[in-house]
Amino acid sequence: MAIDADKALPPELRGKGADVSESDLKDLEKMQDKNVVQLSRFHLRLRRSGPTQVVRYSRDAGAAPLWPSVTHAPEHTARTVPPCPRCGAPRTFEFQILPQIINHLKVDSELHSAADFGSAAVYTCSKSCAPPDPGEDGCVVGLDGDLEVSGAYAEEVVLVHPPLNA
Ligand SMILES: [Zn+2]
């Protein structure tokens, strides 16, 4: 098999010249297949629930977001999803926002600042503990010493999968 132009190569292999090894190719093949499988799974699931679905919600134990790819799925670790700062309970998956929501928001998709993502998953306190009392003036001081607007809001964690065309 002769590869005559660099642009015929997947981006991961470009510029590697003759240094592309058999195992590089095998890795890439595996990776691409995984992403193709994952993207198909994502679209099938979305098609089943209809084009108007913009959020997937589940509080079941072990519920997890469905990401559009394997390679760009955000890492879920103790660092990216730390425990609840109020009560120390683990934060668990609550819901994910699907990219279709962008079509429902009246934003100019050509704008540089326009929202775009593959999906975003929100992790909340598994014990749903009460946010701190806002006090009389409606303000509380957060753990980091910053003044927060209102105790009625609890800080949660969002993991974002980048847009698929990024
Ligand atoms: Zn909590």
Short mmCIF file of C-alpha atoms in Angstrom, two decimals, residues 2-155:
data_model
loop_
_atom_site.label_atom_id
_atom_site.label_comp_id
_atom_site.label_asym_id
_atom_site.label_seq_id
_atom_site.Cartn_x
_atom_site.Cartn_y
_atom_site.Cartn_z
CA ALA A 2 1.45 3.35 -1.02
CA ILE A 3 0.51 6.56 0.75
CA ASP A 4 1.33 9.37 -1.67
CA ALA A 5 0.11 12.48 0.17
CA ASP A 6 0.20 13.54 3.79
CA LYS A 7 -3.33 14.92 3.49
CA ALA A 8 -4.64 11.44 2.81
CA LEU A 9 -3.64 10.54 6.34
CA PRO A 10 -5.75 10.94 9.46
CA PRO A 11 -4.58 14.02 11.42
CA GLU A 12 -3.02 11.86 14.13
CA LEU A 13 -0.50 10.44 11.66
CA ARG A 14 0.30 13.55 9.62
CA GLY A 15 3.92 14.66 9.68
CA LYS A 16 5.07 11.33 11.04
CA GLY A 17 6.52 10.42 7.66
CA ALA A 18 8.04 6.98 7.52
CA ASP A 19 7.96 6.70 11.31
CA VAL A 20 4.37 5.42 11.35
CA SER A 21 4.58 2.00 12.87
CA GLU A 22 2.27 -0.92 12.52
CA SER A 23 1.16 -0.42 16.13
CA ASP A 24 0.40 3.30 15.52
CA LEU A 25 -1.95 2.21 12.77
CA LYS A 26 -3.55 -0.49 14.91
CA ASP A 27 -4.07 2.01 17.76
CA LEU A 28 -5.66 4.50 15.41
CA GLU A 29 -7.88 1.87 13.87
CA LYS A 30 -9.09 0.79 17.30
CA MET A 31 -9.61 4.40 18.40
CA GLN A 32 -11.58 5.35 15.30
CA ASP A 33 -13.77 2.29 15.53
CA LYS A 34 -14.51 3.05 19.17
CA ASN A 35 -15.48 6.61 18.28
CA VAL A 36 -17.64 5.50 15.38
CA VAL A 37 -19.39 2.98 17.62
CA GLN A 38 -19.85 5.55 20.38
CA LEU A 39 -21.19 8.23 18.03
CA SER A 40 -23.65 5.74 16.53
CA ARG A 41 -24.80 4.78 20.02
CA PHE A 42 -25.24 8.46 20.89
CA HIS A 43 -27.30 9.20 17.78
CA LEU A 44 -29.40 6.05 18.08
CA ARG A 45 -30.28 6.91 21.67
CA LEU A 46 -31.19 10.48 20.68
CA ARG A 47 -33.26 9.33 17.73
CA ARG A 48 -35.19 6.94 19.97
CA SER A 49 -36.10 9.76 22.34
CA GLY A 50 -36.94 12.20 19.55
CA PRO A 51 -35.40 15.42 18.22
CA THR A 52 -37.13 17.57 20.85
CA GLN A 53 -35.27 15.98 23.76
CA VAL A 54 -32.67 18.42 25.04
CA VAL A 55 -31.91 16.90 28.47
CA ARG A 56 -31.30 13.34 29.71
CA TYR A 57 -32.04 13.03 33.42
CA SER A 58 -31.32 10.12 35.76
CA ARG A 59 -30.78 9.87 39.48
CA ASP A 60 -30.41 6.07 39.35
CA ALA A 61 -27.36 4.71 41.10
CA GLY A 62 -24.59 4.27 38.56
CA ALA A 63 -26.26 6.54 35.98
CA ALA A 64 -23.70 8.11 33.66
CA PRO A 65 -23.72 10.54 30.77
CA LEU A 66 -23.72 9.25 27.21
CA TRP A 67 -20.84 11.02 25.47
CA PRO A 68 -20.67 11.43 21.67
CA SER A 69 -17.09 10.10 21.52
CA VAL A 70 -14.66 8.01 23.49
CA THR A 71 -11.52 10.04 22.83
CA HIS A 72 -12.96 13.48 23.73
CA ALA A 73 -15.15 12.38 26.63
CA PRO A 74 -14.23 14.49 29.67
CA GLU A 75 -12.34 12.67 32.36
CA HIS A 76 -14.40 11.77 35.43
CA THR A 77 -12.04 11.67 38.40
CA ALA A 78 -11.99 12.81 42.02
CA ARG A 79 -10.29 15.96 40.72
CA THR A 80 -12.80 16.82 37.96
CA VAL A 81 -15.85 15.86 40.06
CA PRO A 82 -14.89 16.57 43.68
CA PRO A 83 -17.23 15.71 46.57
CA CYS A 84 -19.88 18.21 47.71
CA PRO A 85 -18.08 21.04 49.55
CA ARG A 86 -21.01 21.48 51.96
CA CYS A 87 -21.51 17.94 53.27
CA GLY A 88 -18.67 15.89 51.77
CA ALA A 89 -20.97 13.38 50.02
CA PRO A 90 -19.93 12.33 46.51
CA ARG A 91 -21.37 14.29 43.62
CA THR A 92 -23.20 12.00 41.21
CA PHE A 93 -24.58 12.37 37.69
CA GLU A 94 -27.96 14.10 37.60
CA PHE A 95 -28.54 15.20 34.01
CA GLN A 96 -26.86 15.96 30.73
CA ILE A 97 -27.62 18.67 28.22
CA LEU A 98 -27.76 17.51 24.62
CA PRO A 99 -26.41 19.52 21.69
CA GLN A 100 -29.90 19.84 20.16
CA ILE A 101 -30.64 22.51 22.77
CA ILE A 102 -28.48 24.87 20.71
CA ASN A 103 -31.05 24.72 17.89
CA HIS A 104 -33.77 25.79 20.33
CA LEU A 105 -31.82 28.76 21.70
CA LYS A 106 -32.21 31.77 19.49
CA VAL A 107 -28.50 32.38 19.02
CA ASP A 108 -26.54 33.21 15.91
CA SER A 109 -24.43 30.09 15.46
CA GLU A 110 -21.94 32.09 13.37
CA LEU A 111 -21.00 34.23 16.34
CA HIS A 112 -17.64 33.42 17.85
CA SER A 113 -19.22 33.51 21.29
CA ALA A 114 -22.10 31.20 20.32
CA ALA A 115 -22.51 28.19 22.59
CA ASP A 116 -21.32 24.94 21.09
CA PHE A 117 -20.61 21.60 22.73
CA GLY A 118 -20.94 17.88 22.15
CA SER A 119 -22.75 17.48 25.47
CA ALA A 120 -22.49 18.72 29.05
CA ALA A 121 -23.11 16.62 32.17
CA VAL A 122 -24.09 18.04 35.55
CA TYR A 123 -23.04 16.35 38.80
CA THR A 124 -24.81 17.26 42.01
CA CYS A 125 -24.61 16.30 45.69
CA SER A 126 -25.79 12.68 46.06
CA LYS A 127 -27.39 13.63 49.39
CA SER A 128 -29.05 16.76 47.94
CA CYS A 129 -27.97 18.64 51.05
CA ALA A 130 -29.47 22.07 51.72
CA PRO A 131 -27.55 25.09 50.44
CA PRO A 132 -26.31 27.46 53.16
CA ASP A 133 -28.73 29.95 54.70
CA PRO A 134 -28.56 33.14 52.63
CA GLY A 135 -28.86 35.34 55.72
CA GLU A 136 -30.77 38.60 55.94
CA ASP A 137 -29.04 40.46 53.12
CA GLY A 138 -29.27 37.51 50.75
CA CYS A 139 -25.49 36.99 50.68
CA VAL A 140 -23.25 34.27 52.06
CA VAL A 141 -19.50 33.91 52.11
CA GLY A 142 -18.35 30.82 50.20
CA LEU A 143 -15.64 28.41 51.34
CA ASP A 144 -13.10 30.31 49.25
CA GLY A 145 -13.97 33.56 51.02
CA ASP A 146 -15.80 35.07 48.05
CA LEU A 147 -19.13 36.70 48.56
CA GLU A 148 -21.80 34.69 46.80
CA VAL A 149 -25.06 36.22 45.66
CA SER A 150 -27.48 33.92 47.39
CA GLY A 151 -27.48 30.79 49.48
CA ALA A 152 -30.41 29.56 47.42
CA TYR A 153 -27.85 28.42 44.85
CA ALA A 154 -25.59 25.41 45.31
CA GLU A 155 -22.31 25.08 43.44
#
